[in-house]
Amino acid sequence: MSKRADAAPTAALGALLVEALRVTYRLPGGRGGTVPALRGISLTLPPNRILGLLGPNGAGKTTLIQTLLGFVKPSAGTVQIFGAAAGSRAARARLGYLPELPLFYPYLTGRELLDFNGRLFGLAPRVRRARAADLLERVGLTPAADRRLAAYSRGMLQRIGLAQALINNPDLVILDEPTSGLDPLGRLEVRRLISDLKTDGKTILFSSHELSEVELVCDQVAILSAGRLLRHGNPTDWQQPGESLEQLFVREIQADRAGNAA
Amino acid sequence: MRAAGAIACQVWRELYRRKDIYVLFILLGALLLTLVSGDIFGVAGAGRYVLEAGLLLAWAFSLILLIATTARQLPTEEERGTIYPLLAKPLTRAEYLLGKWFGCWAAIWAATALFYLLSAGVVWGQGGAVGLPELLQAFLLHGLLLAWLGAATLALSTRCSTAATMALAWIGLAVSGLVAPAVPTVVAQAPAVSRELLLALYYALPHAALFDLRVRAVHQWGAAPAGAIALTAAYGLCWTLFFLLLAWLGYRRKRFKPTT
Ligand SMILES: Nc1ncnc2c1ncn2[C@@H]1O[C@H](COP(=O)(O)OP(=O)(O)OP(=O)(O)O)[C@@H](O)[C@H]1O
Ligand SMILES: [Mg+2]
């Protein structure tokens, strides 16, 4: 299967290296009930790629992202980010993260939010100011930079969220549904931004339900279903002639479910 | 440590924009000026009682501000979900807690300084006298009480909601400040077994009343011996460290409910 294709040789250089990862949630109540959210995932992402993380609801996308960030501890297996353990300080210093719901401080202005996040990375004031101005420009928020976040629209919050994810000039950018809540123009801008990040040499991993969008920017996709990795690699390798990513996705998931039922 | 500083600044920025402190400051000024203009106490005794009222209000306001501000820090970040992007940054949980505690404490102690200055200012304005060394000592120990009380509130808030934390902090403070000092007198009449228990409790609790030097300041009894102040300060510091440690133990491995 093609998910094996780029595993071995680049493993040492991988921006992201996931090996036999299992995550089992314990259900609250203490009766010993468990939910297997990830059941043995292995995947390698070489630097400077854009990986789209796909899967139906409940497939384990958010769980995988939260494990990469160190919020969720694996029940088995390992996760390494540029050779450092997930959740370690070294790993976090090279990460940028946009949560699925952009939740920020209503009393801060956009510029202040960026400055605050820059301070958390220990950036000097001059660097913070310059980066904040640059990022605000890139996400199109310069005119609203000094307005409180409480007055931002959903799309503006999404964009300031993207900007804060980039304040430390991260090598690996993890975005949970970066285009949700954006109008078509906003989506286009975000796609451009993601492509620019790749040009800058960064590695990007993002989850999305917008397959047409994924098709436009990603050079790899990973399809999760019920905690297992169905496919990982370049979708053109498995697409039948004239088949869209969406059609491929539906075909894969249905085949998997039929296989599980049999 | 730099990250802890960033967290503390964030607390200040929020307080600065919430305006609670200004409101209480203006309220204090208005109340004191009413007292003075009404000349309720007669010219001779005025200064002393205005200062007494001012310091009483300074205590009340600082405790209200401290408990309310500290109690909401951690629960709010969790409810808003802002904790997730924070924990994805190279910031340890210890730094996060330290920043929150320091931010709340420093801001409220600074506000307390304003309340003291205003009270003393009104007395001076009326031509009254204020014993400066006593007032400074009172202010110092007041700050230490705020330090350990803030740490205790933060420790509670690692496991409780804002409302529950506030309730428990007030109950704890009432026990520490009002019930504990009464223990020695009660002990004399208690049966042997509960006597031991009461005394154990008495020594185990932090004593809020030790940090309250208002009476000395109001009646200008002169500065307390430096040794006594230093000892009380050290006692307050120990409790602060203890509660900070408790907060860290409560928060170190805490899991947050998933947002998605
Ligand atoms: N904290 C939790 N406790 C118990 N089970 C959980 C927890 N979080 C997730 N799960 C379960 O783990 C599985 C994977 O969930 P996850 O949120 O990772 O899916 P997802 O792919 O992000 O879905 P969506 O597309 O809806 O966001 C689901 O079956 C879910 O019910
Ligand atoms: Mg999800």
XYZ file of C-alpha atoms and ligand atoms in Angstrom:
554
model
C 0.000 0.000 0.000
C 1.177 3.468 -0.776
C 1.202 4.588 2.830
C 4.364 2.527 3.196
C 6.010 4.313 0.295
C 7.840 7.113 2.099
C 8.108 5.527 5.521
C 11.541 4.035 5.968
C 14.185 6.208 4.265
C 12.973 9.632 5.436
C 12.036 8.532 8.944
C 15.099 10.088 10.517
C 14.475 13.406 8.777
C 10.724 13.478 9.310
C 9.079 16.646 10.505
C 6.572 14.316 12.050
C 7.008 10.688 12.937
C 4.111 8.690 14.343
C 4.676 5.053 15.200
C 2.081 2.470 16.168
C 0.102 5.140 17.945
C -2.834 4.023 20.036
C -5.079 6.276 22.070
C -7.794 4.860 24.261
C -10.077 7.212 26.140
C -11.355 6.163 29.497
C -14.992 7.025 29.887
C -15.910 9.120 32.905
C -17.712 7.314 35.692
C -14.891 4.968 36.623
C -16.669 1.822 35.430
C -13.716 0.902 33.237
C -15.458 1.781 29.958
C -13.029 2.713 27.193
C -13.206 4.154 23.685
C -10.406 3.247 21.293
C -9.974 6.519 19.376
C -6.749 5.653 17.501
C -5.851 2.013 16.877
C -2.295 1.764 15.726
C -1.422 4.666 13.442
C 1.979 4.956 11.780
C 2.798 7.853 9.531
C 5.777 9.908 8.506
C 5.615 13.425 7.210
C 8.799 14.694 5.584
C 9.610 18.389 5.949
C 8.108 20.944 3.598
C 4.934 19.029 2.738
C 1.289 19.863 3.158
C -0.695 17.005 4.634
C -4.483 17.045 4.641
C -6.017 14.987 7.418
C -9.369 13.591 6.325
C -11.938 11.339 7.889
C -15.613 11.140 8.777
C -16.868 12.494 12.094
C -15.401 10.583 15.003
C -12.585 9.119 12.910
C -9.971 10.455 15.329
C -8.625 13.562 13.578
C -8.872 15.832 16.580
C -7.482 13.095 18.800
C -4.484 12.725 16.497
C -3.873 16.490 16.476
C -4.212 16.694 20.249
C -1.718 13.866 20.607
C 0.768 15.698 18.380
C 0.407 18.717 20.646
C 0.916 16.640 23.771
C -2.570 17.303 25.220
C -3.494 13.633 24.951
C -1.038 10.975 26.074
C -0.722 7.906 23.839
C -1.740 4.565 25.335
C 0.972 3.011 23.160
C 3.360 4.081 20.424
C 5.409 7.227 19.939
C 5.067 10.636 18.369
C 8.104 12.706 17.443
C 8.235 16.216 16.094
C 11.614 17.003 14.528
C 13.038 14.280 16.730
C 11.583 15.632 19.971
C 8.818 13.923 21.929
C 5.352 15.375 21.431
C 4.502 17.825 24.192
C 8.137 18.499 25.082
C 9.332 22.079 25.220
C 11.576 21.543 22.209
C 8.663 20.219 20.168
C 6.332 23.015 21.230
C 8.885 25.692 20.363
C 8.744 24.607 16.711
C 4.970 24.232 16.492
C 2.209 26.559 15.489
C -1.350 25.566 16.322
C -4.771 26.826 15.369
C -7.545 25.204 17.418
C -10.780 24.126 15.780
C -12.777 26.835 17.527
C -10.951 30.145 17.581
C -11.275 31.045 21.227
C -9.445 34.111 22.357
C -9.459 36.888 24.914
C -12.313 39.320 24.223
C -10.566 42.200 25.998
C -7.443 42.108 23.810
C -6.989 43.720 20.435
C -5.718 41.632 17.549
C -2.280 43.196 17.794
C -2.123 42.581 21.546
C -3.038 38.933 21.088
C -0.124 38.481 18.722
C 2.198 40.344 21.062
C 1.121 38.176 24.003
C 1.750 34.990 22.048
C 5.119 36.287 20.909
C 6.089 36.873 24.531
C 5.238 33.278 25.373
C 7.923 32.268 22.906
C 10.380 34.696 24.474
C 10.624 36.936 21.401
C 12.187 40.370 21.818
C 9.756 43.325 21.679
C 11.156 44.579 18.375
C 10.788 41.161 16.747
C 7.261 40.790 18.122
C 6.177 44.139 16.758
C 7.602 43.470 13.322
C 6.126 39.970 13.095
C 2.740 41.095 14.352
C 2.567 43.828 11.721
C 3.657 41.429 9.005
C 1.203 38.697 10.008
C -1.692 41.119 10.363
C -0.980 42.230 6.823
C -0.807 38.654 5.583
C -4.162 37.680 7.055
C -5.744 40.946 5.963
C -6.454 42.303 9.420
C -4.310 45.437 9.434
C -7.353 47.763 9.475
C -8.852 45.877 12.447
C -5.570 45.354 14.293
C -6.405 47.707 17.149
C -9.994 46.631 17.636
C -10.949 44.319 20.507
C -11.386 40.652 19.645
C -14.872 40.852 21.176
C -15.846 42.854 18.099
C -14.329 40.418 15.587
C -16.519 38.269 13.339
C -16.106 34.495 13.152
C -13.986 34.803 10.030
C -11.808 37.534 11.543
C -11.219 35.363 14.619
C -10.227 32.502 12.361
C -7.710 34.747 10.634
C -6.233 36.197 13.812
C -6.031 32.604 15.037
C -3.971 31.752 11.984
C -1.730 34.736 12.619
C -1.113 33.718 16.259
C -0.227 30.221 15.098
C 2.583 31.705 13.015
C 4.034 34.215 15.478
C 6.987 31.992 16.389
C 7.805 31.298 12.745
C 7.092 27.601 13.369
C 8.524 24.764 11.317
C 5.434 22.611 11.683
C 2.039 24.259 11.497
C -0.991 22.306 12.722
C -4.344 23.720 11.731
C -7.676 22.232 12.816
C -10.171 23.226 10.109
C -8.495 26.495 9.103
C -11.101 27.511 6.533
C -14.259 26.890 8.523
C -16.296 30.046 8.962
C -14.586 31.900 6.127
C -16.232 33.366 3.041
C -14.976 32.218 -0.384
C -12.491 35.073 -0.535
C -11.223 34.306 2.928
C -10.788 30.672 1.934
C -8.808 31.666 -1.087
C -6.566 33.837 1.094
C -6.027 31.021 3.564
C -5.155 28.632 0.751
C -2.661 31.154 -0.549
C -1.238 31.590 2.923
C -0.779 27.839 3.286
C 0.948 27.652 -0.098
C 3.193 30.561 0.907
C 4.100 28.727 4.092
C 5.216 25.793 2.016
C 7.300 28.108 -0.145
C 8.913 29.347 3.076
C 9.979 25.769 3.774
C 7.404 24.934 6.413
C 5.528 21.698 7.000
C 1.779 21.947 7.336
C -0.760 19.495 8.673
C -4.400 20.429 8.616
C -7.693 18.685 9.091
C -10.652 19.553 6.954
C -14.018 18.388 5.728
C -13.724 20.555 2.616
C -12.253 18.030 0.251
C -12.239 20.320 -2.774
C -10.047 22.657 -0.772
C -7.737 19.915 0.390
C -7.341 18.849 -3.216
C -6.225 22.353 -4.161
C -3.409 22.768 -1.651
C -2.282 19.432 -0.247
C 0.449 17.300 -1.685
C -0.411 14.431 0.651
C -3.573 13.264 2.295
C -4.158 10.870 5.158
C -7.582 9.273 5.426
C -8.632 8.138 8.889
C -11.617 5.977 9.582
C -12.656 4.622 12.963
C -9.197 5.180 14.418
C -7.281 3.516 11.589
C -5.249 5.033 8.785
C -6.818 3.888 5.523
C -4.593 5.764 3.141
C -1.598 8.046 3.287
C 0.187 9.508 0.320
C -0.511 11.380 -2.861
C -4.173 10.970 -3.794
C -3.416 11.008 -7.531
C -1.827 7.588 -6.999
C -5.187 6.069 -6.089
C -7.643 8.243 -7.944
C -9.371 6.631 -10.882
C -9.446 8.724 -14.047
C -11.722 11.721 -13.593
C -12.420 10.911 -9.955
C -12.475 13.814 -7.514
C -10.955 13.569 -4.039
C -14.456 13.616 -2.625
C -15.497 10.609 -4.726
C -12.310 8.806 -3.749
C -12.941 9.577 -0.087
C -16.486 8.232 -0.190
C -15.338 5.109 -2.024
C -12.569 4.444 0.514
C -14.763 4.943 3.557
C -17.566 2.825 2.157
C -15.161 0.028 1.231
C -13.710 0.161 4.740
C -17.109 0.042 6.386
C -18.225 -2.823 4.151
C -14.993 -4.658 4.993
C -15.550 -4.136 8.722
C -19.151 -5.298 8.491
C -18.237 -8.469 6.597
C 10.053 32.837 33.721
C 9.579 35.221 30.839
C 6.469 33.291 29.891
C 5.156 33.673 33.461
C 5.701 37.416 33.068
C 3.615 37.405 29.903
C 0.783 35.645 31.739
C 0.959 38.184 34.576
C 0.809 41.112 32.136
C -2.256 39.535 30.615
C -3.945 39.544 34.035
C -3.078 43.234 34.482
C -4.396 44.128 31.079
C -7.696 42.467 31.816
C -8.022 44.152 35.213
C -7.092 47.485 33.731
C -9.890 47.108 31.175
C -12.496 45.766 33.585
C -12.420 48.938 35.682
C -13.448 47.224 38.972
C -10.508 48.839 40.718
C -11.417 52.376 39.638
C -14.968 51.912 40.765
C -13.878 50.810 44.240
C -11.302 53.604 44.392
C -13.920 56.223 43.607
C -16.322 54.615 46.060
C -13.688 54.741 48.791
C -12.928 58.389 48.072
C -16.614 59.293 48.107
C -17.252 57.469 51.390
C -14.267 59.060 53.115
C -15.136 62.538 51.912
C -18.689 62.064 53.156
C -17.332 61.113 56.568
C -15.054 64.128 56.638
C -17.580 66.671 55.417
C -20.245 65.366 57.773
C -17.798 65.858 60.640
C -19.512 62.941 62.360
C -16.781 62.389 64.902
C -16.145 65.961 65.905
C -13.010 67.845 64.900
C -10.645 66.368 67.458
C -11.041 62.668 66.808
C -11.771 62.909 63.100
C -8.407 61.901 61.649
C -8.168 58.693 63.599
C -11.637 57.463 62.690
C -11.425 58.476 59.077
C -8.236 56.430 58.837
C -9.929 53.547 60.603
C -12.827 53.621 58.171
C -10.449 53.983 55.216
C -8.338 51.009 56.239
C -11.391 48.886 56.956
C -12.677 49.590 53.457
C -9.213 49.030 51.975
C -9.210 45.581 53.561
C -12.708 44.738 52.437
C -12.132 45.943 48.867
C -8.751 44.261 48.503
C -10.130 40.914 49.691
C -13.143 41.160 47.395
C -10.929 42.042 44.437
C -8.316 39.401 45.173
C -10.694 36.496 45.657
C -12.913 37.403 42.716
C -9.990 38.024 40.350
C -7.952 34.977 41.285
C -10.891 32.583 41.433
C -11.910 33.239 37.841
C -8.487 32.984 36.159
C -8.125 29.238 35.541
C -11.824 28.329 35.126
C -12.334 31.117 32.555
C -9.410 29.992 30.411
C -10.827 26.472 30.447
C -14.374 27.566 29.620
C -13.225 29.804 26.787
C -10.920 27.068 25.537
C -8.005 29.515 25.483
C -6.070 27.020 27.572
C -5.416 24.863 24.493
C -3.415 27.294 22.391
C -1.618 28.323 25.595
C -0.513 24.795 26.421
C 0.682 24.327 22.856
C 3.226 27.088 23.522
C 6.529 26.410 25.274
C 5.049 27.338 28.637
C 5.094 24.973 31.593
C 2.074 24.624 33.814
C 4.162 25.854 36.737
C 4.979 29.058 34.853
C 1.344 29.459 33.933
C 0.225 29.147 37.569
C 2.993 31.387 38.820
C 2.109 34.055 36.266
C -1.552 33.933 37.215
C -0.850 34.104 40.940
C 1.714 36.880 40.646
C -0.440 38.871 38.235
C -3.435 38.836 40.567
C -1.435 39.462 43.718
C 0.714 42.308 42.386
C -2.264 44.078 40.813
C -4.416 43.870 43.915
C -1.590 44.880 46.234
C -0.941 47.890 44.019
C -4.638 48.741 44.187
C -4.402 48.363 47.966
C -1.555 50.889 47.969
C -3.875 53.331 46.215
C -6.550 52.721 48.838
C -4.048 53.351 51.659
C -2.747 56.488 49.969
C -6.234 57.819 49.480
C -7.174 57.155 53.112
C -3.985 58.731 54.444
C -4.361 61.596 51.978
C -7.845 62.421 53.200
C -6.615 62.410 56.814
C -3.665 64.661 55.945
C -5.941 66.915 53.965
C -7.997 67.380 57.115
C -4.883 68.330 59.045
C -4.804 65.005 60.893
C -1.643 63.003 61.606
C -0.783 59.543 60.320
C 1.974 57.388 61.778
C 3.967 56.528 58.692
C 6.019 53.561 60.035
C 2.901 51.859 61.406
C 1.061 52.436 58.165
C 3.916 50.962 56.130
C 4.098 47.906 58.356
C 0.362 47.430 58.091
C 0.609 47.699 54.320
C 3.447 45.161 54.147
C 1.648 42.507 56.161
C -1.568 43.231 54.302
C 0.358 42.367 51.123
C 1.558 39.092 52.601
C -1.948 38.087 53.544
C -3.004 38.812 49.963
C -0.096 36.639 48.774
C -1.081 33.489 50.637
C -4.788 34.025 50.269
C -4.312 34.434 46.514
C -2.248 31.261 46.337
C -4.893 29.368 48.322
C -7.646 30.671 46.036
C -5.649 29.650 42.969
C -5.128 26.175 44.436
C -8.878 25.806 44.983
C -9.612 26.977 41.449
C -7.521 24.192 39.919
C -10.322 21.806 40.864
C -13.401 23.983 41.471
C -15.527 26.329 39.410
C -15.205 30.085 39.925
C -18.288 30.252 42.142
C -17.274 27.295 44.303
C -13.742 28.652 44.633
C -15.024 32.030 45.780
C -17.360 30.473 48.341
C -14.658 28.194 49.736
C -12.085 30.996 49.856
C -14.449 33.227 51.846
C -15.330 30.414 54.230
C -11.658 29.577 54.689
C -10.830 33.216 55.322
C -13.648 33.549 57.873
C -12.434 30.462 59.708
C -8.848 31.666 59.595
C -9.609 35.247 60.602
C -12.566 34.940 62.958
C -12.869 31.391 64.286
C -9.195 30.558 64.765
C -8.423 33.467 67.163
C -11.292 32.313 69.397
C -9.921 28.777 69.725
C -7.640 29.295 72.764
C -10.532 30.642 74.864
C -12.813 27.816 73.788
C -10.158 25.198 74.385
C -10.058 25.854 78.139
C -13.637 24.629 78.547
C -13.558 21.810 76.004
C -13.318 18.116 76.952
C -9.853 16.612 76.714
C -10.156 14.858 73.362
C -11.596 17.728 71.399
C -9.097 20.007 73.142
C -6.243 18.248 71.378
C -8.132 18.339 68.113
C -8.958 22.013 68.434
C -5.386 22.902 69.271
C -4.086 20.853 66.355
C -6.481 22.707 64.082
C -5.441 25.991 65.657
C -1.794 25.478 64.843
C -2.448 23.922 61.442
C -4.443 26.852 60.070
C -2.893 30.016 58.704
C -3.774 32.905 60.990
C -5.173 35.789 59.001
C -5.524 38.018 62.052
C -1.730 38.146 62.488
C -1.474 40.139 59.287
C -3.918 42.815 60.351
C -2.079 45.777 61.904
C -4.862 48.279 61.388
C -5.320 49.023 65.083
C -1.647 49.917 65.508
C -1.753 52.187 62.492
C -4.996 53.895 63.436
C -4.026 54.616 67.033
C -0.406 55.380 66.177
C 1.031 52.953 68.670
C 4.406 53.225 66.983
C 6.169 50.716 64.777
C 6.056 47.089 65.873
C 9.434 45.431 66.553
C 11.133 44.644 63.252
C 11.713 41.054 64.386
C 8.017 40.438 64.901
C 7.201 41.873 61.477
C 9.915 39.787 59.829
C 8.676 36.643 61.549
C 5.089 37.260 60.464
C 6.273 37.996 56.952
C 8.226 34.732 56.868
C 5.157 32.918 58.173
C 3.076 34.423 55.351
C 5.706 33.478 52.804
C 5.728 29.879 53.972
C 1.967 29.650 53.555
C 2.247 31.245 50.120
C 4.771 28.632 49.013
C 2.673 25.867 50.503
C -0.471 26.913 48.647
C 1.435 27.472 45.409
C 2.774 23.945 45.707
C -0.753 22.709 46.317
C -1.946 24.564 43.213
C 0.797 22.960 41.160
C -0.044 19.486 42.454
C -3.676 20.079 41.592
C -2.893 21.330 38.105
C 0.177 19.398 37.035
C -1.640 16.501 35.415
C -5.044 18.002 34.966
C -6.896 16.925 31.814
C -9.210 19.350 30.138
C -12.461 18.351 28.609
C -12.128 18.184 24.831
C -13.619 21.121 22.951
C -14.552 19.174 19.840
N -12.461 12.899 25.803
C -13.006 11.830 25.221
N -13.495 10.831 25.976
C -14.039 9.740 25.396
N -14.121 9.553 24.083
C -13.644 10.508 23.266
C -13.070 11.704 23.790
N -12.690 12.487 22.748
C -13.013 11.799 21.639
N -13.594 10.634 21.931
C -14.023 9.593 20.972
O -12.908 9.265 20.158
C -13.296 9.112 18.800
C -12.510 10.057 17.909
O -12.924 11.386 18.179
P -12.290 12.694 17.508
O -12.850 13.884 18.197
O -10.826 12.539 17.475
O -12.887 12.590 16.016
P -12.770 13.638 14.797
O -12.234 12.878 13.653
O -12.058 14.854 15.205
O -14.300 13.967 14.523
P -14.966 15.342 13.935
O -14.820 15.286 12.453
O -16.404 15.177 14.329
O -14.315 16.497 14.563
C -14.787 9.313 18.764
O -15.396 8.032 18.815
C -15.093 10.091 20.016
O -16.370 9.787 20.480
Mg -12.584 17.020 15.336
